[in-house]
Structures are given as structure tokens and as C-alpha cells.
XYZ file of C-alpha atoms in Angstrom:
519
model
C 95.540 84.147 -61.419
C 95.404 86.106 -58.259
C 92.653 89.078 -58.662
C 92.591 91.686 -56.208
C 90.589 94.904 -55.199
C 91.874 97.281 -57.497
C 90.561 95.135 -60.627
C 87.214 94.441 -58.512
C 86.099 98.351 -58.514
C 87.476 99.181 -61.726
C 85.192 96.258 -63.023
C 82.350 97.516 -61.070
C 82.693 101.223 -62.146
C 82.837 100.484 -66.084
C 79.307 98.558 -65.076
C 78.175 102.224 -63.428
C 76.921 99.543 -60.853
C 79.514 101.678 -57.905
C 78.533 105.104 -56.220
C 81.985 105.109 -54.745
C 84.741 103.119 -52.853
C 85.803 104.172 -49.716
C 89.297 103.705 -47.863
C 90.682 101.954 -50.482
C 93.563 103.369 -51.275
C 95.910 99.864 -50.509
C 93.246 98.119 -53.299
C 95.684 97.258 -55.545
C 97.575 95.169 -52.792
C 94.307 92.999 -51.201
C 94.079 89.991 -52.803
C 90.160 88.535 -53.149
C 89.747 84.712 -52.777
C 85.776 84.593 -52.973
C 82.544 86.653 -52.184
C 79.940 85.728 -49.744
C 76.733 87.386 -48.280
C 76.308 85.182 -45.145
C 78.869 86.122 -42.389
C 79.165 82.133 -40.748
C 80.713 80.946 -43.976
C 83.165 83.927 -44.598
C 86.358 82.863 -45.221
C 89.841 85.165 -45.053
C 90.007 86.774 -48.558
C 86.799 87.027 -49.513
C 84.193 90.416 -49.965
C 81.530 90.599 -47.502
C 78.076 91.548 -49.245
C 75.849 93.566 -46.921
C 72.215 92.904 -48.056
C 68.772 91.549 -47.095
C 65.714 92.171 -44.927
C 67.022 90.538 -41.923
C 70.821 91.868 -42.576
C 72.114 93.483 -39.128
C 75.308 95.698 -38.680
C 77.430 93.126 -36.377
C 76.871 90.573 -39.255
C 79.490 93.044 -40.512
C 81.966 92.607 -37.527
C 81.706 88.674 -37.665
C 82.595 88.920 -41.554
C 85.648 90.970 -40.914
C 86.211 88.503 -37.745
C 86.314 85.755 -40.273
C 88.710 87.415 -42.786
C 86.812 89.779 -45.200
C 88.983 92.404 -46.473
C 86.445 94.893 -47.667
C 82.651 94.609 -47.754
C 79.625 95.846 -50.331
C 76.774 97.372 -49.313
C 73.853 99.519 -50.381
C 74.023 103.632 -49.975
C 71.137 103.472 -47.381
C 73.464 101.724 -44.955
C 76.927 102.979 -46.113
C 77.195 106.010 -42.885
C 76.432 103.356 -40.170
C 78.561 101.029 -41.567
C 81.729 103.196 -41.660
C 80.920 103.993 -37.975
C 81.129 100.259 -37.086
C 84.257 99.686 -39.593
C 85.701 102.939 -40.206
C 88.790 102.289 -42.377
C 87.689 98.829 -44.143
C 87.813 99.315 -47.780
C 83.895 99.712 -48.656
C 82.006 99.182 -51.869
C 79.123 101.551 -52.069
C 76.198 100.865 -54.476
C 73.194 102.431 -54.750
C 70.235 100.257 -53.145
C 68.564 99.447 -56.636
C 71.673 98.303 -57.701
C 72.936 96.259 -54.875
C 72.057 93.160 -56.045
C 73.215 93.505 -59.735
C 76.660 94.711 -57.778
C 76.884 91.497 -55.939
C 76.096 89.621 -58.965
C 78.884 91.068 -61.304
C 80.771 90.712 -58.439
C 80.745 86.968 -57.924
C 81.299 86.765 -61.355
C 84.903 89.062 -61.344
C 85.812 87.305 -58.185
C 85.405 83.788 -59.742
C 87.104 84.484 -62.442
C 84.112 84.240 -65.135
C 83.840 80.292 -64.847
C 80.641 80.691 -67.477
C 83.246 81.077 -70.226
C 84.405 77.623 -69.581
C 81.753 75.810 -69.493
C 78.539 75.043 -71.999
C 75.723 76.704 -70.010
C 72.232 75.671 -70.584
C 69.103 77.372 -68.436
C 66.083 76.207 -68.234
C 63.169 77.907 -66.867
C 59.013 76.864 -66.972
C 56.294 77.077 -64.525
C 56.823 73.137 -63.913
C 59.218 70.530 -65.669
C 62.736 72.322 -64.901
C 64.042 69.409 -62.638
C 62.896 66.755 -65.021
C 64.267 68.443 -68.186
C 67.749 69.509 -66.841
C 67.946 65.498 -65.503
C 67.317 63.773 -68.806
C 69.450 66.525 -70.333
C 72.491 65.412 -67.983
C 71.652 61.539 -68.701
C 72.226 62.551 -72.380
C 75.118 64.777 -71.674
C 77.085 62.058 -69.503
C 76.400 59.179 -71.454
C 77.932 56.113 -69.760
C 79.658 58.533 -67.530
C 77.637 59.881 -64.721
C 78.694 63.023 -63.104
C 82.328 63.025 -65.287
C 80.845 65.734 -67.886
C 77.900 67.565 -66.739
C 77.420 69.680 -63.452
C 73.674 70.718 -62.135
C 72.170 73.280 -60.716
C 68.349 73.022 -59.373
C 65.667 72.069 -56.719
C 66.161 68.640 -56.217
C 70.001 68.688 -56.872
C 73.244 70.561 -57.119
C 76.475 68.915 -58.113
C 79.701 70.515 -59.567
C 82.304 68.538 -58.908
C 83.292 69.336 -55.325
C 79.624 69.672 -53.878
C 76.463 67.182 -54.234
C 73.158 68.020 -52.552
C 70.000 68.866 -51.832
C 69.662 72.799 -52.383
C 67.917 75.750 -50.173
C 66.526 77.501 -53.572
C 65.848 76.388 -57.258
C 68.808 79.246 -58.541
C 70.864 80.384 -55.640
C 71.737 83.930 -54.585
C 74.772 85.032 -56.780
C 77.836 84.203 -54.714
C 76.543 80.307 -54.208
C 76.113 80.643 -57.984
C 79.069 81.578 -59.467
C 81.282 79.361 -56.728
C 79.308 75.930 -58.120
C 80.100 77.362 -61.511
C 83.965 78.297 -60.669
C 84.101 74.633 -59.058
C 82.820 73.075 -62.120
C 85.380 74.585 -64.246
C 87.901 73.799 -61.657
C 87.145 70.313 -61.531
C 87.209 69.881 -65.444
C 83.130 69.419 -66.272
C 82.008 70.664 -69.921
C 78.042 71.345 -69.107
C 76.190 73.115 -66.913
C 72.505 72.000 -66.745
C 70.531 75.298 -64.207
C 66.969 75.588 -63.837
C 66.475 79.248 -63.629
C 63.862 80.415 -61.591
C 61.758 83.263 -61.897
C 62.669 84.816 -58.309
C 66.261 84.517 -59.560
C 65.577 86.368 -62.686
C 63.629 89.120 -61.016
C 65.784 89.488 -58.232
C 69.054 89.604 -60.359
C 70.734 86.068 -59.046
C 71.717 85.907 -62.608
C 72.434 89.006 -63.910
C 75.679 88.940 -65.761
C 75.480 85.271 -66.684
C 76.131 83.883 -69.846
C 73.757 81.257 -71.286
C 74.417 79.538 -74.693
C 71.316 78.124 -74.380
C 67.814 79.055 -72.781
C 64.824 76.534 -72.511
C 61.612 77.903 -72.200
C 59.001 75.410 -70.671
C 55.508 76.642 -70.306
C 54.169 79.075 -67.984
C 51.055 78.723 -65.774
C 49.598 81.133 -62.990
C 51.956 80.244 -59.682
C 54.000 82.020 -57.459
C 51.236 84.950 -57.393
C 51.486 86.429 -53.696
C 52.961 89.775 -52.156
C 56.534 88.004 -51.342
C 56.832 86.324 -55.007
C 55.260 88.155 -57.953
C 52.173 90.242 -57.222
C 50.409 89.952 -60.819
C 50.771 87.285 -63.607
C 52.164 89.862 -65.940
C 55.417 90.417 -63.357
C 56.057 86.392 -63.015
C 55.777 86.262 -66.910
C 57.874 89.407 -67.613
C 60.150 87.706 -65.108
C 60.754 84.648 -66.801
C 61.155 86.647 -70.324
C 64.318 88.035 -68.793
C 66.174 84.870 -69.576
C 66.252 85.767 -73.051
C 68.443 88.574 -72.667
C 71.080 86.160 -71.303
C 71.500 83.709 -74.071
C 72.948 83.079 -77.468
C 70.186 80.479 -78.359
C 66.223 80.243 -77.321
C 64.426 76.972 -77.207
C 60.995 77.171 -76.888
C 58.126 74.935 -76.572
C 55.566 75.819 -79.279
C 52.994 74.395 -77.100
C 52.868 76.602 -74.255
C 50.886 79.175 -73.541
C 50.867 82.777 -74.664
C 53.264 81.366 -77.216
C 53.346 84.205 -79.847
C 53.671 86.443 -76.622
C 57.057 84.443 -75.688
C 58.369 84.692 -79.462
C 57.688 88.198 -79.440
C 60.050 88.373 -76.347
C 62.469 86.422 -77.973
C 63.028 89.085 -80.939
C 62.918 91.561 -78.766
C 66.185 89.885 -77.149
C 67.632 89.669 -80.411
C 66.912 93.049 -81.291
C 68.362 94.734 -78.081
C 71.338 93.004 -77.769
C 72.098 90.900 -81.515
C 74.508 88.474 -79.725
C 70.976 86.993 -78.175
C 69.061 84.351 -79.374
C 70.986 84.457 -82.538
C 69.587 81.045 -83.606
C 66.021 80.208 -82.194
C 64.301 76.405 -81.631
C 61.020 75.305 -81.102
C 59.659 71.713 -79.892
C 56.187 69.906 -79.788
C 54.204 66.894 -78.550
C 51.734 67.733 -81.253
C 52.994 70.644 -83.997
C 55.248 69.229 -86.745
C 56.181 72.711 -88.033
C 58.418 72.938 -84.805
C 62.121 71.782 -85.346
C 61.558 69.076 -82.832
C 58.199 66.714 -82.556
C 56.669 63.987 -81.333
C 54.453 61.365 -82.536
C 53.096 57.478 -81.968
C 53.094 58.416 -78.436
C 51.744 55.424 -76.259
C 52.324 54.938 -72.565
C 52.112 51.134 -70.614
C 52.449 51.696 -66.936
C 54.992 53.421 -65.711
C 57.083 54.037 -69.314
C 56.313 56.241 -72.236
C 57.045 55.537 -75.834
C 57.092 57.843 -78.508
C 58.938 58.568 -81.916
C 60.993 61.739 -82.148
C 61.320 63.691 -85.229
C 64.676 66.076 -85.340
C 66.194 67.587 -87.568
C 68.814 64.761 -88.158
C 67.199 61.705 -86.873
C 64.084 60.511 -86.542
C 63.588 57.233 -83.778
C 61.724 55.866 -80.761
C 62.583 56.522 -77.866
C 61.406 55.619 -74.133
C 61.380 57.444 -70.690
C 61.030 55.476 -67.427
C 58.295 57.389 -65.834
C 54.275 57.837 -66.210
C 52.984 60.975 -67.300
C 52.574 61.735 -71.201
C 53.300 65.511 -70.496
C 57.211 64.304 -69.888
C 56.842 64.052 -73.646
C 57.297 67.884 -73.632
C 60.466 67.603 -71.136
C 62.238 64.660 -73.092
C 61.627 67.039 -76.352
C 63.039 70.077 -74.452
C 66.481 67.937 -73.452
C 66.368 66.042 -77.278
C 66.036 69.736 -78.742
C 69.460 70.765 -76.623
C 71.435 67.714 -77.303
C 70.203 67.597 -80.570
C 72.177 70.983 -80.763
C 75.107 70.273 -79.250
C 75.506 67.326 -81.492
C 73.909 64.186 -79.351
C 71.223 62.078 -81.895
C 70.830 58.265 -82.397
C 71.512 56.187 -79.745
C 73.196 59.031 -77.640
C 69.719 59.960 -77.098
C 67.843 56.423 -76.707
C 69.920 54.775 -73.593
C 69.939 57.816 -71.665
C 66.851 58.721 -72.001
C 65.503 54.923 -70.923
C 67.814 55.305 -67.638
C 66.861 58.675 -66.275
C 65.685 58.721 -62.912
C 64.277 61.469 -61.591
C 63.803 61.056 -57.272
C 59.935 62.175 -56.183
C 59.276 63.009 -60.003
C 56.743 60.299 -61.601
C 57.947 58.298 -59.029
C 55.212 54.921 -59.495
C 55.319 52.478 -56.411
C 53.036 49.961 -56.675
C 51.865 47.214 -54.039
C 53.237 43.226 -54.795
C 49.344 42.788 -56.533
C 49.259 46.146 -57.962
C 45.848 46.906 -56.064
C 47.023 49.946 -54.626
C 49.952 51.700 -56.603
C 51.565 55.356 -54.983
C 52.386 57.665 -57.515
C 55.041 60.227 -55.728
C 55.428 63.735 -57.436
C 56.740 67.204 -56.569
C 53.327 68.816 -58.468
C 52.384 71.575 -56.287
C 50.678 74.095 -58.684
C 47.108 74.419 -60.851
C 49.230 73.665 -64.068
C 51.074 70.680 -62.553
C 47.803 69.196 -61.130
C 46.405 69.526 -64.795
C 49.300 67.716 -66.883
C 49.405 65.171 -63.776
C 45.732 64.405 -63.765
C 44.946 64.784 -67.199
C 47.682 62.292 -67.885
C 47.794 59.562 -65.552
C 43.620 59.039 -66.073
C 44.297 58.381 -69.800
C 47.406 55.717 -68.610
C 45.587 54.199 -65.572
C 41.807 54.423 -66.913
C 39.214 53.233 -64.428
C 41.281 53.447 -61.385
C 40.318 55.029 -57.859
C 42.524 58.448 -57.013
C 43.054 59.528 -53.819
C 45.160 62.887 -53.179
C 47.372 63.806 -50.102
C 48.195 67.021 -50.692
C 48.434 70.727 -48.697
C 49.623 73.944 -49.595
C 53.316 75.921 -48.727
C 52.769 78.721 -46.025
C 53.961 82.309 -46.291
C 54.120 82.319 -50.411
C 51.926 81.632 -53.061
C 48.236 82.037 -51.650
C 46.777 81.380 -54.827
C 47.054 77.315 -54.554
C 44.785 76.935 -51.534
C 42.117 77.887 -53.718
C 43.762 76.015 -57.072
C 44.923 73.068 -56.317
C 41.344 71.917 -54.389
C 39.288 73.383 -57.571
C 41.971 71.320 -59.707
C 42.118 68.178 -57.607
C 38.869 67.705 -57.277
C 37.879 67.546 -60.707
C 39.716 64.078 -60.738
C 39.821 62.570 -57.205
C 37.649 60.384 -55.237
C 38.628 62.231 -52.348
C 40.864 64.569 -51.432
C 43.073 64.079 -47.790
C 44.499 68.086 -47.062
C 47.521 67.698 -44.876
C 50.127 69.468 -43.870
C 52.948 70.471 -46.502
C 55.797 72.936 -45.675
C 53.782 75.706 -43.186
C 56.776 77.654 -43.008
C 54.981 80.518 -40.100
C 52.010 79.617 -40.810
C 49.143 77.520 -38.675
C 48.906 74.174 -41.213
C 45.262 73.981 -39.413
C 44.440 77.247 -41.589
C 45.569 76.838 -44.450
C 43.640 73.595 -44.810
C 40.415 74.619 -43.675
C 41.209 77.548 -46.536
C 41.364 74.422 -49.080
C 38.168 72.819 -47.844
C 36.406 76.234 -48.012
C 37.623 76.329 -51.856
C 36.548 72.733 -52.388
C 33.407 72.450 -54.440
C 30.206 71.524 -53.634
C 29.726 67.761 -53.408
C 33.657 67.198 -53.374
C 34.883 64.602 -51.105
C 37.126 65.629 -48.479
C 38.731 65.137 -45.283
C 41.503 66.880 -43.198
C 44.319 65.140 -41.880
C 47.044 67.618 -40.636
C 49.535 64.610 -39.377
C 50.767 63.953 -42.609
C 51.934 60.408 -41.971
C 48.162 59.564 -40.739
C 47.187 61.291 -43.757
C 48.719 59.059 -46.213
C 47.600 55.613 -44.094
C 44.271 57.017 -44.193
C 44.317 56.959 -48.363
C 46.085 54.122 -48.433
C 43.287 52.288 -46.096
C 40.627 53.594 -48.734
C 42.603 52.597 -51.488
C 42.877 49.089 -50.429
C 38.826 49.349 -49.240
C 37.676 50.955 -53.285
C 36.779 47.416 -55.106
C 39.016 48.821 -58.119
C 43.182 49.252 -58.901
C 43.621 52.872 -56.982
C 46.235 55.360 -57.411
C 47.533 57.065 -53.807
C 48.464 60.619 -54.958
C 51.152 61.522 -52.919
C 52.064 64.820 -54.385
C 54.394 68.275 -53.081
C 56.986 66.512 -50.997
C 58.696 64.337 -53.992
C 61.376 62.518 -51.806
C 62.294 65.525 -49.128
C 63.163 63.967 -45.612
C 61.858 67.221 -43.953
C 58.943 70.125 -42.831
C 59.778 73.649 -43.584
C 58.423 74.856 -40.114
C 58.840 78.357 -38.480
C 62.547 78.633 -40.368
C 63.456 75.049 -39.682
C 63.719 72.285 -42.311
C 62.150 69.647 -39.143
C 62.923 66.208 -40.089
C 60.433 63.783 -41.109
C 60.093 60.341 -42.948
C 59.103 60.676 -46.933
C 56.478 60.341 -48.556
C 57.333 57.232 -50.279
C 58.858 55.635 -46.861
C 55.293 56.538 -45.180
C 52.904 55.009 -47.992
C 55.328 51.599 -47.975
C 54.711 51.048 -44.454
C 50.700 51.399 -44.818
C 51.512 49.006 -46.830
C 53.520 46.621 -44.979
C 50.967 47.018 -42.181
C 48.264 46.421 -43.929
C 49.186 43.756 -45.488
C 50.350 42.132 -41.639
C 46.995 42.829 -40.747
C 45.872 40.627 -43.780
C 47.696 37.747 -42.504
């Protein structure tokens, strides 16, 4: 069904999210074919969105160049914007509500693709990517990418496009045309992580969630770009409840009564929300979902799952007995849309999860890499706490850095963290963005504790041949931490994803060298 201009402001006007139109008086007659806020990928048809920081007037020109056939902007910019296109139909917001316009927006353009499709949302401090893959490994069964699209930091797919992302939850336009392309192409699920940025920042206003997954929440993302106080990231994340018809929570997070209260809340503001509520556990049996017998053996965690409607073992092909909690999280959904038995046990052993868990050990198992995207004080803690209870009596040594430009708060975390469980600790170089890598580790080894053991390596590949040469030199097993980087193939440096060789690449050809030098 064609939509076209007319319907578009009408929409936006019963949402009160309009000021005015301008020169639109041919609305009913201009056909809309998508939305887009980035003028190089404009296509004829579509509504240019005028917004952001860095957003100059002649991105305006090359939109209309391209084939936009009227444009949204904020109220601060609407007079110079007429001046530049004076009789383009114009969408005026105010500037608070910009980006709720844009959102609402997408979601009229594309038709309302959430409908169609069985959204789940899952948001957490650490353990989105891991959840919403063992979710889809349930959901497809013995047919990978035929049922379930996803949406997250490691991965999108929807049918038409597979990749690696530029953000956990896109910017609204991005979103809603995955979504409209996984309803076009005939997929039943939609697995999202939802990130807290996205929630604060409106990327999802207007959607439609029939289920949200609460993970756990730690102290991250704390900076003047991201959220400038713990109580803003957590009132961020809360906002997910107001989007969904059912809450799953994890009764073993943190400031859990706090989450529940936010959950009611939901339900009493809007009663279509969290209509039915779900809690899972690693430990509680009073939650709907829990775990017991767990036992890990290198590399693959065992564990029998209680549910509602089944009770079994089950297995997971990765280290680290906090994936418990993720596994229960996925179990918990499928459980609800009707998955239980063996619809839950062969999936589950099969999920692979690139740069998550990732164990690579050496031909004798001396030295064995353990590759993770853990980049936070609460992902250090379930990653140490974990893997020294399933590889006891090993040596640890930790390549690690911090991001530039965001989240200050980890050059002082992550060295307090790390180095309550590493031999030594290797600071590196790890996504500077503008930012002098040289600083920001010599900020990590002023946090280090006394009597720590440290070095700094900024050239990253040296870095991890330097653990791998102590690894091989400590008389017992050791465990290379390789952690941040998962399996990316690149630097964010000074606005440029640089390429470089990953981590896993790098530590197998210490090892191949080493092992030459052996010879």
C-alpha cells in the first residue's frame, strides 16, 4: 500500500509530536518510499530527517539532490532551512521532540512492520548478544536464519541485510527498515538487544515489544556523552517496560525489587504493559524459571532447567557459569512462546556466539586464549569469578585497554577489577576513538593497585605475543585473557574503523611462532 504525505502529518499531529507543516499543500499527492537521516543514502521518495550535532544545512540540498520530497527538522533550524529550500514541504517539530518525530515516523513510513512480527528486546548491562543468540538457535531450530531476524552488536540480519552493525540499537530509520525487511521477507521473530542510549535517546520510541528481557545492570556507560549518573543509565533501561506486553526479569540482578517496582509501574500507566510478568534464576527456585546441578568441564556448561512445563539438562558450548543466567533468559522466552523439550536441548548445545566465551587452546593445552567482548567492572566480575572456579590453578594474563571518548569510569574499573585475579595485567590499546591510547593507559596503571603486576604495551598485536610468551614461560596451564575486541577486524581511531587482524588471529600466530621456535 502506497502511503503518502498527507497520512504522514496527520499521523504525526494526532501524536502532538508536529508544530506545523509547511508548503504542503500537494501532500496528499507525494508518495513516501522510506525515511532516512543521512543524506549519502537518500533515495527518491523518501523524508529527509534534519538532526544531530554535526548536521549542516547543504546536507539538506544533497538529500533533495538524491530524491527527498519533504524533510523533518527541529524548530531551532526550521527559518534557515526554508531559506535554503523555500517551497519543499517541511515537517516542523519542536527540538525536544525531534527525535520521537523521526521515530514515529519510520514507523508510519514502514508501514508498522512490528505488528508482523514476534518482537522480543532484550536489554542488561552485559549478556544481550549472548541471550538474543541462543534465543535465535531456539527460535530457528534446524533452520538457521529461515524464522528469526536479529538486531544487535555483533550482528544484524533480516532477511535482505547480514552484518556487522555501527551501534547495539540503531537510530530509528535503520530500525524500522531491518524490521519492514523482515516482514517483507517472511521471518516470524525478531530477537533486538536494546540499548540504553537507544532508550534514552528515543531510537525506540513507538515500538512494540511482546516481550522485554531484563538482564542485570552494573555501573557502565557513566561519562558526560552517555549517562552522567547511575540513576539516568538505570532509569534509562526501565523505559523498556513501557514498550512491552510481557517483562522477563532476572531475579538475580541487582536492585531487583527496584526493577519490579518499575515493572508495575508500567502496568499501571499503560495496562496493555507487562500484562503477564516472568522471572528466572541460577539460584532462586521461587522464580518461574531455575537452574540447578550446574557443573562446567572445559569449555561446556551443564545444568538442569526447571520450567514451568519441563524440567531437563541441558548444555551450552561455552565457559563461563554466568551464561547460566543468559541460557535461562532465552529458555524463559521460548518457554513462552511454546519451545520446551528437545526444542530447547539441541539448540542450545549448537549456539555459537563469535568473540563471546570464545576458548582457544594450544595442541597441549599449556596455554589456552579465552576471547571475550567483556569490557566493563560487571563483565570482568562474572568473567573472572567464573572461569577461576572452571580452570582452578591456572596462570591469567589480561590484554585489555579502555574505549576513548565514552565511559571514563573503566580506566579506573577494569584495572581495580582485573587485578584482583591476574598475574599480570598487559594495557593496550582498544578502540581510542580521539583519544591518545598512550593516556588512557598510563590512566589504568595509575588506578592499578599497589603491588599489581603490570606492563604497557600500546601495539596491541605485541601486546598479546608478550602474554602469550609469559604464558608459555609460567610452569602451570595459563589462560591468555584476550578481552574487548571479541572477533572485530578493526580500531575505532579518530572516526575511522582502521583495519587490523583479531584478536584470536594475533594470539594463534604467537602460537605458531612459538612453537617454530621450539623446533
Amino acid at each position: 500500500m502506497t502511503l503518502y504525505l498527507s497520512g504522514l502529518i496527520s499521523y504525526l499531529t494526532e501524536k502532538n509530536l508536529l508544530v506545523c507543516s509547511k508548503h504542503c499543500k500537494d501532500a496528499a499527492t507525494i508518495a513516501l518510499y522510506g525515511i532516512g537521516h543521512d543524506s549519502r543514502i537518500i533515495e527518491p521518495g523518501h523524508v529527509f530527517v534534519c538532526k544531530g550535532a554535526a548536521f549542516k544545512p547543504e546536507f539538506l540540498k544533497s538529500a533533495l539532490e538524491a530524491g527527498a520530497v519533504a524533510y523533518l527538522c527541529a524548530e531551532s533550524h526550521a527559518a534557515e532551512l526554508e531559506a535554503i529550500a523555500p517551497t519543499v514541504p517541511a515537517l516542523i517539530a519542536t527540538d525536544a521532540n525531534l527525535r520521537r518525530a523521526m521515530a514515529e515516523a519510520s514507523a508510519y513510513v514502514t508501514g508498522h512492520p512490528d505488528r508482523s512480527l514476534t518482537m522480543i528486546g532484550i536489554t542488561g548491562t552485559k549478556g544481550k548478544s549472548t541471550t538474543a543468540c541462543m534465543l535465535r538457535a531456539i527460535l530457528d531450530g534446524d533452520e538457521p536464519y529461515e524464522k528469526t531476524a536479529i538486531m544487535g552488536s555483533i550482528e544484524v540480519f533480516d532477511g535482505i541485510e547480514h552484518g556487522k552493525p555501527d551501534n547495539t540499537t540503531p537510530e530509528a530509520p535503520e530500525l524500522w527498515r531491518h524490521l519492514a525487511n523482515a516482514q517483507k521477507c517472511g521471518l516470524t521473530y525478531m530477537a533486538m538487544e536494546v540499548s540504553s542510549q537507544a532508550l534514552k535517546y528515543d531510537r525506540t520510541y513507538g515500538l512494540h515489544l511482546d516481550i522485554a528481557v531484563f538482564l542485570n545492570i552494573g555501573r557502565d556507560h557513566i561519562s558526560p556523552v552517555e549517562h552522567p549518573t547511575f540513576e539516568d543509565y538505570f532509569a534509562s533501561k526501565m523505559k523498556i517496560f513501557d514498550m512491552a506486553k510481557t517483562a522477563v526479569v532476572n531475579r538475580d540482578t541487582e536492585h531487583y525489587e527496584d526493577v519490579m517496582a518499575h515493572v508495575h509501574a508500567a502496568h499501571e500507566r499503560n495496562p496493555e504493559c507487562c500484562q503477564r510478568v516472568c522471572t528466572f534464576s541460577a539460584t532462586n527456585p521461587k522464580a518461574d524459571v531455575w537452574a540447578d546441578d550446574i557443573s562446567s568441564e572445559y569449555g561446556v556448561v551443564s545444568f538442569r532447567a526447571h520450567t514451568p512445563t519441563w524440567t531437563g539438562f541441558l548444555s551450552i558450548p561455552m565457559p563461563g557459569l554466568f551464561n547460566v543466567d543468559n541460557a535461562l533468559a532465552a529458555i524463559t522466552v521460548a518457554s513462552l512462546l511454546g519451545f520446551s523439550g528437545e526444542k530447547l536441548q539441541y539448540p542450545l548445545l549448537n549456539t555459537h556466539v563469535s568473540g563471546r566465551m570464545e576458548l582457544i587452546p594450544t595442541k597441549d593445552r599449556k596455554v589456552t586464549a579465552l576471547v571475550d567482548y567483556a569490557h566493563n567492572r560487571l563483565a570482568y566480575q562474572k568473567l573472572f569469578s567464573s572461569s577461576s572456579q572452571e580452570f582452578p590453578n591456572y596462570g591469567r594474563y589480561v590484554v585489555l585497554g579502555a574505549v576513548g571518548g565514552k565511559a571514563q569510569e573503566r580506566r579506573r574499573d577494569l584495572p581495580e577489577e582485573g587485578s584482583k585475579w591476574a598475574d599480570h595485567l598487559i594495557y593496550t590499546t582498544e578502540d581510542p576513538a580521539f583519544d591518545d591510547p598512550a593516556e588512557i593507559c598510563a590512566e589504568m596503571a595509575a588506578a592499578t593497585p599497589e603491588g599489581a603486576s603490570y606492563e604497557i604495551i600500546l601495539d596491541r598485536e605485541e601486546a598479546i605475543r608478550q602474554a602469550v610468551r609469559l604464558a608459555y614461560a609460567d610452569a602451570r596451564p595459563s589462560i591468555v585473557y584476550l578481552l574487548a575486541k571479541g572477533d572485530e577486524d578493526f580500531q575505532s581511531i579518530c572516526g575511522k574503523r582502521v583495519p587490523w587482524k583479531t584478536d584470536a588471529a594475533v594470539f594463534k600466530a604467537a602460537v605458531r611462532d612459538h612453537e617454530a621456535d621450539r623446533l
